[in-house]
PDB file of C-alpha atoms and ligand atoms in Angstrom:
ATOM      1  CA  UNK A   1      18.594   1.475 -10.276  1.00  0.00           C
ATOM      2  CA  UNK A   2      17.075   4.328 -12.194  1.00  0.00           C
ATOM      3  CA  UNK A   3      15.744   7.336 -10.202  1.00  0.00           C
ATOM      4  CA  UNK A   4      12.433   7.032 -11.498  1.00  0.00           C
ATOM      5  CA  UNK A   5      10.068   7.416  -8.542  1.00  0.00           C
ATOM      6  CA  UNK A   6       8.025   3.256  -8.749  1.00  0.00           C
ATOM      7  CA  UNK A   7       4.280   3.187  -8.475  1.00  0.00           C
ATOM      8  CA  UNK A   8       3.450  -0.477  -7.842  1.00  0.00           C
ATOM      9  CA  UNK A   9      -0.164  -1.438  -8.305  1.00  0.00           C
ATOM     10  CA  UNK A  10      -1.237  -4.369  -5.625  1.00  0.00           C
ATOM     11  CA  UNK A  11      -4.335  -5.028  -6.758  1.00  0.00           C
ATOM     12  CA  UNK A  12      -4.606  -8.106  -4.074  1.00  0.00           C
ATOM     13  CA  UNK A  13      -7.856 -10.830  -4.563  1.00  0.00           C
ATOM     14  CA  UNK A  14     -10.144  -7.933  -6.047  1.00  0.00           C
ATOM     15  CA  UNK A  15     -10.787  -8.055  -9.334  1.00  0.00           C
ATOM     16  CA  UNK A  16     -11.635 -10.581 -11.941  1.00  0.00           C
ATOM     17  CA  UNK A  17     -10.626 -10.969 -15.603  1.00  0.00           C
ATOM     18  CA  UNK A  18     -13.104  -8.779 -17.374  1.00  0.00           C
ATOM     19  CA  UNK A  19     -11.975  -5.609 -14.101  1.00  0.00           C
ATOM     20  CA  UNK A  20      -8.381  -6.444 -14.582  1.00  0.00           C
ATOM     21  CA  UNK A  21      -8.617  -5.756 -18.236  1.00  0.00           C
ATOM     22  CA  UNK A  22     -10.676  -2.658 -17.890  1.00  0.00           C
ATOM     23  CA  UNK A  23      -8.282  -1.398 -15.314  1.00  0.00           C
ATOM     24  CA  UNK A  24      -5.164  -2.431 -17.184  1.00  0.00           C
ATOM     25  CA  UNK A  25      -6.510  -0.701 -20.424  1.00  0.00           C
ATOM     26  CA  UNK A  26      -7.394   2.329 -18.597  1.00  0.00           C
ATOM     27  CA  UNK A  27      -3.931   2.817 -17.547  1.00  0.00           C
ATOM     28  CA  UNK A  28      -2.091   2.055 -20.647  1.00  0.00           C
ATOM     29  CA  UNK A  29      -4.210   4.601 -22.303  1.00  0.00           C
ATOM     30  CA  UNK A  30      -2.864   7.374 -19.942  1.00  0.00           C
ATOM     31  CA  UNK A  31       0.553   5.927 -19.388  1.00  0.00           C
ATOM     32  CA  UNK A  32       1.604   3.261 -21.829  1.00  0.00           C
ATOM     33  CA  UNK A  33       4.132   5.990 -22.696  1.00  0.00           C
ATOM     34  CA  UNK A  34       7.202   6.047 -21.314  1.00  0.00           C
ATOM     35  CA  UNK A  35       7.056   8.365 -18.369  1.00  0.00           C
ATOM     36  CA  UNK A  36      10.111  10.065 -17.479  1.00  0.00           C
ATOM     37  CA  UNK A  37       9.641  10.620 -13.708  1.00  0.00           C
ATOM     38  CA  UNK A  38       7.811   7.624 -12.770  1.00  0.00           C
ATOM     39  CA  UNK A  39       7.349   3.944 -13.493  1.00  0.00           C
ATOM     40  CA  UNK A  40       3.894   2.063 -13.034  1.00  0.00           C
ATOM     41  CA  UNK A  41       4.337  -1.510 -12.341  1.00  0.00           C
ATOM     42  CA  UNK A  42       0.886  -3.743 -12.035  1.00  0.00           C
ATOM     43  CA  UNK A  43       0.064  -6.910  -9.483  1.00  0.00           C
ATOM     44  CA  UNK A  44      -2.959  -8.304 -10.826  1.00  0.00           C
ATOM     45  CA  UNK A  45      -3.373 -12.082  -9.627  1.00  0.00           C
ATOM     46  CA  UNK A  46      -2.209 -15.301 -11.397  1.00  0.00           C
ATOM     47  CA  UNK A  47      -4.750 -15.759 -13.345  1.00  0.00           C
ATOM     48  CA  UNK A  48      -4.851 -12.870 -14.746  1.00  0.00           C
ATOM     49  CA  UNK A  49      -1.221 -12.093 -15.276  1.00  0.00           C
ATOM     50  CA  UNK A  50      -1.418 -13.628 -18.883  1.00  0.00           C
ATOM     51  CA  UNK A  51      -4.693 -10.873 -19.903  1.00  0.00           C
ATOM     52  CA  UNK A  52      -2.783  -7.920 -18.391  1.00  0.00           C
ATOM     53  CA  UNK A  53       0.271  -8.373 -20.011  1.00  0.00           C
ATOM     54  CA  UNK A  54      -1.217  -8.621 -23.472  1.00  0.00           C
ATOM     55  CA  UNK A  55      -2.438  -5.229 -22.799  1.00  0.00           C
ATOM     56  CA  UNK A  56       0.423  -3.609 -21.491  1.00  0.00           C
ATOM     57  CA  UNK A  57       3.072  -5.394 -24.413  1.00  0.00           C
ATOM     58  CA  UNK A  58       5.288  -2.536 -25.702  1.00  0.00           C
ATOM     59  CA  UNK A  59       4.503   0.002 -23.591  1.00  0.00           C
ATOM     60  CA  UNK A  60       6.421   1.262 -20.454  1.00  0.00           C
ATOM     61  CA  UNK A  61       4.026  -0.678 -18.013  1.00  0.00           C
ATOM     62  CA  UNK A  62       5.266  -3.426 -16.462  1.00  0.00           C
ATOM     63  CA  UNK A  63       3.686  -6.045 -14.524  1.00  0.00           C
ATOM     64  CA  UNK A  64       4.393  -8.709 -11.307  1.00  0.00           C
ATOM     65  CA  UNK A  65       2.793 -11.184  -9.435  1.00  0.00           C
ATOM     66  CA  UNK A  66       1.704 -11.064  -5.739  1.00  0.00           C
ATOM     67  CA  UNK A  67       3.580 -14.041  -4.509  1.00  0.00           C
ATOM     68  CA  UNK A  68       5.871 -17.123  -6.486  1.00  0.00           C
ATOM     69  CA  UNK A  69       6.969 -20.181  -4.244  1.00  0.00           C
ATOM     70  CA  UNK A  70      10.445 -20.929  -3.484  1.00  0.00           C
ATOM     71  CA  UNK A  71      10.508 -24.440  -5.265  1.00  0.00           C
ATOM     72  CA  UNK A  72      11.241 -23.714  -9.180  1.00  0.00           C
ATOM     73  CA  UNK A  73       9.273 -27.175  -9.744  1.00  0.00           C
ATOM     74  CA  UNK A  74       7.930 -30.234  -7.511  1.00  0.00           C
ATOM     75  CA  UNK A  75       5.399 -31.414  -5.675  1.00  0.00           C
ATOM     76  CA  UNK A  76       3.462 -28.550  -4.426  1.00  0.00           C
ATOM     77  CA  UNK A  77       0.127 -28.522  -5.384  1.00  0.00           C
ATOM     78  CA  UNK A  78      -1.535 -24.893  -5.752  1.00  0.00           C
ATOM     79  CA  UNK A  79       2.027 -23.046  -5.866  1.00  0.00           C
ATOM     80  CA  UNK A  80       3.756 -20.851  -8.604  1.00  0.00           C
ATOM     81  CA  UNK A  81       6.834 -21.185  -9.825  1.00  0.00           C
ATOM     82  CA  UNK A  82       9.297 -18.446 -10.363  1.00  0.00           C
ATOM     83  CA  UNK A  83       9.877 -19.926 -14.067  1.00  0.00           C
ATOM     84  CA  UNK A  84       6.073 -19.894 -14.503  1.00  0.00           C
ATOM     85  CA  UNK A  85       6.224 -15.927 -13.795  1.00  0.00           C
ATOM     86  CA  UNK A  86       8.823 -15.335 -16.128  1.00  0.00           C
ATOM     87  CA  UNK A  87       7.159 -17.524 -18.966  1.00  0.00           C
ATOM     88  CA  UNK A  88       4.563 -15.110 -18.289  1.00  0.00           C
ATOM     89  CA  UNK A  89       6.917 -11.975 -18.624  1.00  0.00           C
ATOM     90  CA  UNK A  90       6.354 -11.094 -15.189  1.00  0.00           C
ATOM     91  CA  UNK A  91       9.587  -8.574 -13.874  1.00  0.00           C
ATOM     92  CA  UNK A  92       8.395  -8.202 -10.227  1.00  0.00           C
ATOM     93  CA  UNK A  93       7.079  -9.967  -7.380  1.00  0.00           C
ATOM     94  CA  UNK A  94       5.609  -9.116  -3.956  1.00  0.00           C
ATOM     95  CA  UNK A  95       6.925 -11.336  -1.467  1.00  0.00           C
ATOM     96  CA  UNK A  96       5.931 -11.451   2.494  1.00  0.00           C
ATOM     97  CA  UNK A  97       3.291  -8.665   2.286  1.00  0.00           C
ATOM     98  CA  UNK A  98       2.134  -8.875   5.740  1.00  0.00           C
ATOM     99  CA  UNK A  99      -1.617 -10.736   4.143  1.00  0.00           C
ATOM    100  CA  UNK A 100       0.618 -13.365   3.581  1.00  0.00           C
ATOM    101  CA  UNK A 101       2.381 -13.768   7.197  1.00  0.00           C
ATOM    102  CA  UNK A 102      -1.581 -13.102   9.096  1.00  0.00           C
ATOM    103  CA  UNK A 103      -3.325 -15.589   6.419  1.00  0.00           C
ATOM    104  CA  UNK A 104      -1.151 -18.662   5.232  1.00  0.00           C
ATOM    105  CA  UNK A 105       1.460 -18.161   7.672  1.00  0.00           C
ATOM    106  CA  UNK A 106       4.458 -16.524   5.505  1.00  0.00           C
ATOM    107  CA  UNK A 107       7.668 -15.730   8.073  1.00  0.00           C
ATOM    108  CA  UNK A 108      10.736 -13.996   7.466  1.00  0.00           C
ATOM    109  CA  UNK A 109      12.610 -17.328   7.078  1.00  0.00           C
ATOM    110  CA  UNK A 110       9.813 -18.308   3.961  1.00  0.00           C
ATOM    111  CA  UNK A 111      10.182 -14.712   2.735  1.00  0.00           C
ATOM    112  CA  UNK A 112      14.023 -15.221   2.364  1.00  0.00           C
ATOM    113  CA  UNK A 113      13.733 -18.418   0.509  1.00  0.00           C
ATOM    114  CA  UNK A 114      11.461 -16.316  -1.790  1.00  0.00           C
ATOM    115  CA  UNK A 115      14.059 -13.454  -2.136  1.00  0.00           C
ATOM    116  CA  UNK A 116      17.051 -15.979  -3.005  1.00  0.00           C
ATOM    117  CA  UNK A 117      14.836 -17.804  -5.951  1.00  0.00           C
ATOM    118  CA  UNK A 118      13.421 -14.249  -7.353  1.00  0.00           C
ATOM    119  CA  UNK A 119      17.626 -12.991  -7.517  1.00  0.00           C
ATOM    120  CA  UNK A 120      18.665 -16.780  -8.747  1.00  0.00           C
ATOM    121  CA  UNK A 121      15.685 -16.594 -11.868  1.00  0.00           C
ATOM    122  CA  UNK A 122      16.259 -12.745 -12.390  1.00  0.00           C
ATOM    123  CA  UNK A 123      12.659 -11.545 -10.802  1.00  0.00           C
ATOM    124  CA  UNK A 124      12.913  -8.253  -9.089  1.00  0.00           C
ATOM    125  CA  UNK A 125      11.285  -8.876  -5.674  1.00  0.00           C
ATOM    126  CA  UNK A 126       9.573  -6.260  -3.449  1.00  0.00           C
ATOM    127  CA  UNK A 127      10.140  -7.233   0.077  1.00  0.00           C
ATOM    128  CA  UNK A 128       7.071  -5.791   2.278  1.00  0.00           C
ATOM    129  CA  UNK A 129       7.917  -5.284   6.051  1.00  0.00           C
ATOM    130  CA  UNK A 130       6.073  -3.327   8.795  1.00  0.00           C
ATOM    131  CA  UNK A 131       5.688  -3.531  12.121  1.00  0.00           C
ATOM    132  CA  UNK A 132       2.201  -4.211  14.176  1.00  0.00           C
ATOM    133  CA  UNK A 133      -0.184  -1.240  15.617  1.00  0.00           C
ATOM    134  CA  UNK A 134       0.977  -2.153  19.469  1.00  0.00           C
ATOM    135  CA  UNK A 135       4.860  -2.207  18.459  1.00  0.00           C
ATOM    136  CA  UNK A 136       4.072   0.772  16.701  1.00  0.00           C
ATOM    137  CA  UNK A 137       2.324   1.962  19.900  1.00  0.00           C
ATOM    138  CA  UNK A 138       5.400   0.584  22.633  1.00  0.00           C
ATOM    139  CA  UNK A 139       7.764   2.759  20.209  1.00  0.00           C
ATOM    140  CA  UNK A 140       9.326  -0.921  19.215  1.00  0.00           C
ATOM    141  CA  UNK A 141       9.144  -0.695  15.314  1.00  0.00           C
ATOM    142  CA  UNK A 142      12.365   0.552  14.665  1.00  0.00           C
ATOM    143  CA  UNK A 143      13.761  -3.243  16.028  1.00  0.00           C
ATOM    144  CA  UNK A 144      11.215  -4.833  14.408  1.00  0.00           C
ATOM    145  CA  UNK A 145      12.230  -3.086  10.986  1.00  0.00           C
ATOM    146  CA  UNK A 146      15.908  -3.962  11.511  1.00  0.00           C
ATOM    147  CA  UNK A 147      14.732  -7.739  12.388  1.00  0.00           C
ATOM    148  CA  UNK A 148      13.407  -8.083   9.653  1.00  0.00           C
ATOM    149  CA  UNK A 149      15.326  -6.468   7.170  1.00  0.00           C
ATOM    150  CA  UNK A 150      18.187  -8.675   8.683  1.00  0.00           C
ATOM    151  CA  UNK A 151      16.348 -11.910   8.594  1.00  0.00           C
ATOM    152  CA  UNK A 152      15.198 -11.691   5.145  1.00  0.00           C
ATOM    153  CA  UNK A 153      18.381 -10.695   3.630  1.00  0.00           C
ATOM    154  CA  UNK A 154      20.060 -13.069   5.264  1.00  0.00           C
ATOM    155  CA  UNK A 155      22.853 -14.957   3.000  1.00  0.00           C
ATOM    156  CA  UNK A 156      21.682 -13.131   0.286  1.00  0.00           C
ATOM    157  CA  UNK A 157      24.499 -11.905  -1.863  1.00  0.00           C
ATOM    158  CA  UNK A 158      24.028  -8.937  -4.075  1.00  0.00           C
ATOM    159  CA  UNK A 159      24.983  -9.440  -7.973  1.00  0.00           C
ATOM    160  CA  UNK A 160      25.385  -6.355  -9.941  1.00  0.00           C
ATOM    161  CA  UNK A 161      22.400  -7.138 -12.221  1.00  0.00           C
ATOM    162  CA  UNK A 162      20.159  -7.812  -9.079  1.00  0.00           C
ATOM    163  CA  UNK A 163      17.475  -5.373  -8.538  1.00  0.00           C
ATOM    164  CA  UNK A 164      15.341  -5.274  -5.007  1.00  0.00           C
ATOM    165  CA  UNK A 165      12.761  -3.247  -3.909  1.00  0.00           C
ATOM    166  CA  UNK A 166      12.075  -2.725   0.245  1.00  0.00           C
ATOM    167  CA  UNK A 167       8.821  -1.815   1.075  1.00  0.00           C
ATOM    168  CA  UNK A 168       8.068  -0.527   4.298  1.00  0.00           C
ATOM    169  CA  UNK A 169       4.202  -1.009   5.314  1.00  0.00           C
ATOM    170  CA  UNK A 170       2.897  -0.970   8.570  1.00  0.00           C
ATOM    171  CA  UNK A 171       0.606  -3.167   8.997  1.00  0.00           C
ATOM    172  CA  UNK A 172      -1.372  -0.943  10.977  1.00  0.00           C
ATOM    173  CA  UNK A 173      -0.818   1.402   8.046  1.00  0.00           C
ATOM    174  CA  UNK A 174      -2.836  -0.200   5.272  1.00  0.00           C
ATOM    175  CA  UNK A 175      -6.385   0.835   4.483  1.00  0.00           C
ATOM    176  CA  UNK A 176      -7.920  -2.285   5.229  1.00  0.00           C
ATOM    177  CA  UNK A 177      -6.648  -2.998   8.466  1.00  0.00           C
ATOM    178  CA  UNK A 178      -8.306  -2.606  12.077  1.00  0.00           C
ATOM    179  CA  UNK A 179      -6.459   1.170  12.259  1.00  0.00           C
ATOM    180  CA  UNK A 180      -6.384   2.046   8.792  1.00  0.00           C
ATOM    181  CA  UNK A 181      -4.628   4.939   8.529  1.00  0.00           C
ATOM    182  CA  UNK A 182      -1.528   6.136   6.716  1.00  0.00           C
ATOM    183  CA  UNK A 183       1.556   7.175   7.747  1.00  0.00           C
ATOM    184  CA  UNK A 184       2.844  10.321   8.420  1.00  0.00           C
ATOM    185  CA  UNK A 185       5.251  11.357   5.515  1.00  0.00           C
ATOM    186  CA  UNK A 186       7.560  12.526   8.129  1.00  0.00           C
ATOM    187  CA  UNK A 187       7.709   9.353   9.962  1.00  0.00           C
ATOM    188  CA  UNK A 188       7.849   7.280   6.997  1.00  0.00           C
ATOM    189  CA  UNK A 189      10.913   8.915   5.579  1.00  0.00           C
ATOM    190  CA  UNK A 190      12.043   8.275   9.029  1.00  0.00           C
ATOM    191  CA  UNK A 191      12.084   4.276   8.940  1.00  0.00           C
ATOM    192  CA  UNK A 192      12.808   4.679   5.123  1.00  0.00           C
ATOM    193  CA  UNK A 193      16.279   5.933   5.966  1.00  0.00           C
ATOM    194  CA  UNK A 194      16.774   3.769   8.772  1.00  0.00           C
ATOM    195  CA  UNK A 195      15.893   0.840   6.249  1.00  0.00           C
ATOM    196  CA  UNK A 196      18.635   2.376   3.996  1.00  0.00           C
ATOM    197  CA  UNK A 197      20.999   2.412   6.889  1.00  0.00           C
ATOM    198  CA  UNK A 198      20.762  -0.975   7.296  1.00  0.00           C
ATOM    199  CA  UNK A 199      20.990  -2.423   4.213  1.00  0.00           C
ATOM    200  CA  UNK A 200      24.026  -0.189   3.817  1.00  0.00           C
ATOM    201  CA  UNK A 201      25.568  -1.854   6.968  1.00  0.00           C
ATOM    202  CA  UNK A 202      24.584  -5.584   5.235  1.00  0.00           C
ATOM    203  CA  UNK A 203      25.809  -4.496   2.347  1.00  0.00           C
ATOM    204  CA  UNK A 204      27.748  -1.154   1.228  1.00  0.00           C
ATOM    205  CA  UNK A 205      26.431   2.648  -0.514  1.00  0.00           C
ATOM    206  CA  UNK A 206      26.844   1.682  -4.235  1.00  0.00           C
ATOM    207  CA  UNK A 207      24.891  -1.168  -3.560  1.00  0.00           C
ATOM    208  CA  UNK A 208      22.330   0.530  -2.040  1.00  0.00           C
ATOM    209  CA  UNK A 209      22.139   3.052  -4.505  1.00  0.00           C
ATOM    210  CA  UNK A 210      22.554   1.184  -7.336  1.00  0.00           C
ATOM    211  CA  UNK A 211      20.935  -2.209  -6.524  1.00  0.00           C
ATOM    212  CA  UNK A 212      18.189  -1.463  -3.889  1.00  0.00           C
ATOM    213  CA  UNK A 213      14.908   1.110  -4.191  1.00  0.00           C
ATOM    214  CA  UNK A 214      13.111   1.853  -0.592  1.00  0.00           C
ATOM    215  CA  UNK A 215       9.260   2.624  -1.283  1.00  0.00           C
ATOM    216  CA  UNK A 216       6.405   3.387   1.462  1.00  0.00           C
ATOM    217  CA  UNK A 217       3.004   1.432   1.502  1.00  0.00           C
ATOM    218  CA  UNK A 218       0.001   1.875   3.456  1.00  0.00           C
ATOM    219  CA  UNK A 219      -3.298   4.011   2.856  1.00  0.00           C
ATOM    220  CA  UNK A 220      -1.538   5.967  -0.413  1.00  0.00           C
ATOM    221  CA  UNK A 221      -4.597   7.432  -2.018  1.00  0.00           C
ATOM    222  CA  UNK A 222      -4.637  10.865  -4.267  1.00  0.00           C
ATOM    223  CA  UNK A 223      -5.082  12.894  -0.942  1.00  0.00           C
ATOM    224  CA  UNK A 224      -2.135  12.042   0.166  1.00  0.00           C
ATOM    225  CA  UNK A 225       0.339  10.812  -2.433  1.00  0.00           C
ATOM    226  CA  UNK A 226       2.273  14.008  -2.454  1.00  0.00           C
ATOM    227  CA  UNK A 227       3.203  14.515   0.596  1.00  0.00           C
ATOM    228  CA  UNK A 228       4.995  11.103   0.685  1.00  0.00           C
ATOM    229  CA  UNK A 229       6.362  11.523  -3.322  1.00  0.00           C
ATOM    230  CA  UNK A 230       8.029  15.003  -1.969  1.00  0.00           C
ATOM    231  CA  UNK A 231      10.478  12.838   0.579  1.00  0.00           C
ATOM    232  CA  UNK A 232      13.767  12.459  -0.318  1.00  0.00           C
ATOM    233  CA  UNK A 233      14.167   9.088   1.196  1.00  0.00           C
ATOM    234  CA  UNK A 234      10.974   7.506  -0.084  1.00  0.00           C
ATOM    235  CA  UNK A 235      11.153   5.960  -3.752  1.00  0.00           C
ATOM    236  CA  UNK A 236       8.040   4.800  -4.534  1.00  0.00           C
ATOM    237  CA  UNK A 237       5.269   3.721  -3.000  1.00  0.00           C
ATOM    238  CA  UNK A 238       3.059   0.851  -2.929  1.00  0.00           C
ATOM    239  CA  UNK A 239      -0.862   0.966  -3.514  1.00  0.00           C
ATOM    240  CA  UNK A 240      -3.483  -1.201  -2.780  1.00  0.00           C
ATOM    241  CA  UNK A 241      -7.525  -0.061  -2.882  1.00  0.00           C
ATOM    242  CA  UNK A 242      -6.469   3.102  -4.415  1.00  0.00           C
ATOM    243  CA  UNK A 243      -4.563   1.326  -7.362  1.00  0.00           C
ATOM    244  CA  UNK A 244      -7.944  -0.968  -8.159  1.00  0.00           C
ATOM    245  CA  UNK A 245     -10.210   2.373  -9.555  1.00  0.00           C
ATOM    246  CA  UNK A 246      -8.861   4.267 -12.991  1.00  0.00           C
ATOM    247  CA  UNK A 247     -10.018   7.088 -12.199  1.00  0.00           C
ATOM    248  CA  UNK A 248      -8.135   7.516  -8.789  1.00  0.00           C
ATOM    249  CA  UNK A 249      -5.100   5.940  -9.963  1.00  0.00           C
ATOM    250  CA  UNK A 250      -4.748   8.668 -12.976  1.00  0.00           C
ATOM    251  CA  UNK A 251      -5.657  11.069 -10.801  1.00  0.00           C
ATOM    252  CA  UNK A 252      -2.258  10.087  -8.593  1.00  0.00           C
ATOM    253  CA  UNK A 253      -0.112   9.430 -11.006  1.00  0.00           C
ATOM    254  CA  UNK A 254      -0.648  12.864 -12.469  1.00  0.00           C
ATOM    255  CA  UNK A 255       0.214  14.292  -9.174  1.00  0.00           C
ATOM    256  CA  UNK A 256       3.547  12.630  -9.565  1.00  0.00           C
ATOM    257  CA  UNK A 257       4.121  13.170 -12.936  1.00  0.00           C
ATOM    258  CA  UNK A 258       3.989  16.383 -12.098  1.00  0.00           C
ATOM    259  CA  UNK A 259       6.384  16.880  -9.363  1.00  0.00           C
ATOM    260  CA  UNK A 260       9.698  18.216  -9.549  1.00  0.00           C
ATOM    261  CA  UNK A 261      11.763  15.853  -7.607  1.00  0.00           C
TER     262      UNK A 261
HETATM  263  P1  PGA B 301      -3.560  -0.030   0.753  1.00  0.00           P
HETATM  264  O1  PGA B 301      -2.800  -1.414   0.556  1.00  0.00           O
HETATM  265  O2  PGA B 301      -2.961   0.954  -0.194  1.00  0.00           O
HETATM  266  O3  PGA B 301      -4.998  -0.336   0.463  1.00  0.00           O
HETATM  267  O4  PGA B 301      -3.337   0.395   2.182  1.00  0.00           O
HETATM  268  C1  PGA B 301      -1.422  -1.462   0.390  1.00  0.00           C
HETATM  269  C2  PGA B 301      -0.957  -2.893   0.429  1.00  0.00           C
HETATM  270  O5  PGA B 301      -1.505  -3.682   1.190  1.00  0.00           O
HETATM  271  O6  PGA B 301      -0.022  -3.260  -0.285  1.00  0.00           O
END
């Protein structure tokens, strides 16, 4: 995968058509360029995938959904289809953010199902994994990374054109939660490279490098951003409230743009 570090916009059930046009338009007229140390990709919701995109056409935005459903067609009222996202143009997906496991009851089997059908219809998914604020606490979450990194991945072979993004946020870690509070850089390159040791155990380095990109969510904001963009292990990151106002996104994206890593 390119070394470009990813910025991936979750904006989660926040904003409407009208704000996810505004917002989408704001960014395209800082970044609809093609940015040479960075890559913005945007996570409105479903319905207003189809809006955003129009926006973002021909420029070096790209865009993803927050969730698709494993089935590719069927019986399964309220659920989105992988071949629905890519009608759409849609590149990426979130799959198993940890919203999903607490509120419809995603697990690691459901996420795996999700990973296989992103690879099999060419949709780059970004796996989200984190542990809970009392593993956290007990000093568990490095077995509760591996768990799940193991679990989702499982029987999942790695084509060369595959792309798939790991995203480690603890759950304790993102701004809405009970706790709140980020991550400390130096911890989160820590379970970065453990997440990169693992997947190079599953499968080997030029996979890893070439296939897989490890990014860090949880509380990112434009206080904090560089101290986790300066890590050599993390790759991105993944935003939530502080992707959902222009004026704070810009603000973090110059930060990166401006970085010499
Ligand atoms: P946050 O959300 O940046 O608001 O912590 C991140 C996420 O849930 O993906």
């Amino acid at each position: 995968m390119d070394n470009k570090f990813l910025v991936i916009a979750n904006w989660k059930m926040n904003l409407g058509l009208e704000e996810s046009i505004k917002l989408a338009s704001a960014i395209k007229e800082s970044y609809g360029e093609e940015m040479k140390k960075s890559k913005i990709v945007l996570c409105p919701s479903f319905t207003n995938i189809n809006s955003v995109s129009q926006i973002v056409v021909d420029t070096a935005i790209s865009y993803g959904a927050q969730d698709v459903f494993w089935e590719a067609k069927g019986a399964y009222t309220g659920a989105t289809s992988p071949i629905m996202l890519k009608e759409l143009g849609a590149e990426y997906v979130i799959v198993g953010h940890s919203e999903r496991r607490a509120n419809f009851g995603e697990t690691d089997e459901m996420v795996n199902k999700k990973v296989k059908t992103c690879l099999e219809f060419n949709l780059i998914p970004i796996i989200c994994l984190g542990e809970e604020y009392k593993d956290r606490k007990s000093g568990r979450q490095k077995q509760i990374i591996e768990r799940h990194i193991r679990n989702i991945l499982k029987d999942i072979k790695i084509k060369k054109y595959n792309q798939v993004i790991v995203a480690y946020e603890p759950i304790w870690a993102i701004s809405t939660s009970r706790q709140g509070k980020p991550e400390t850089p130096d911890d989160a390159d820590d379970q970065q490279e453990l997440i990169n040791r693992i997947l190079t155990e599953l499968y080997n380095k030029d996979i890893v490098e070439n296939n897989f990109k490890v990014i860090y969510g949880g509380s990112v904001n434009k206080e904090n951003i560089l101290g986790f963009a300066e890590r050599e292990n993390i790759e991105g990151v993944l935003v939530g409230s502080a992707s959902q106002n222009a004026e704070d996104f810009v603000d973090l994206m110059n930060q990166i743009n401006k970085l010499e890593k």
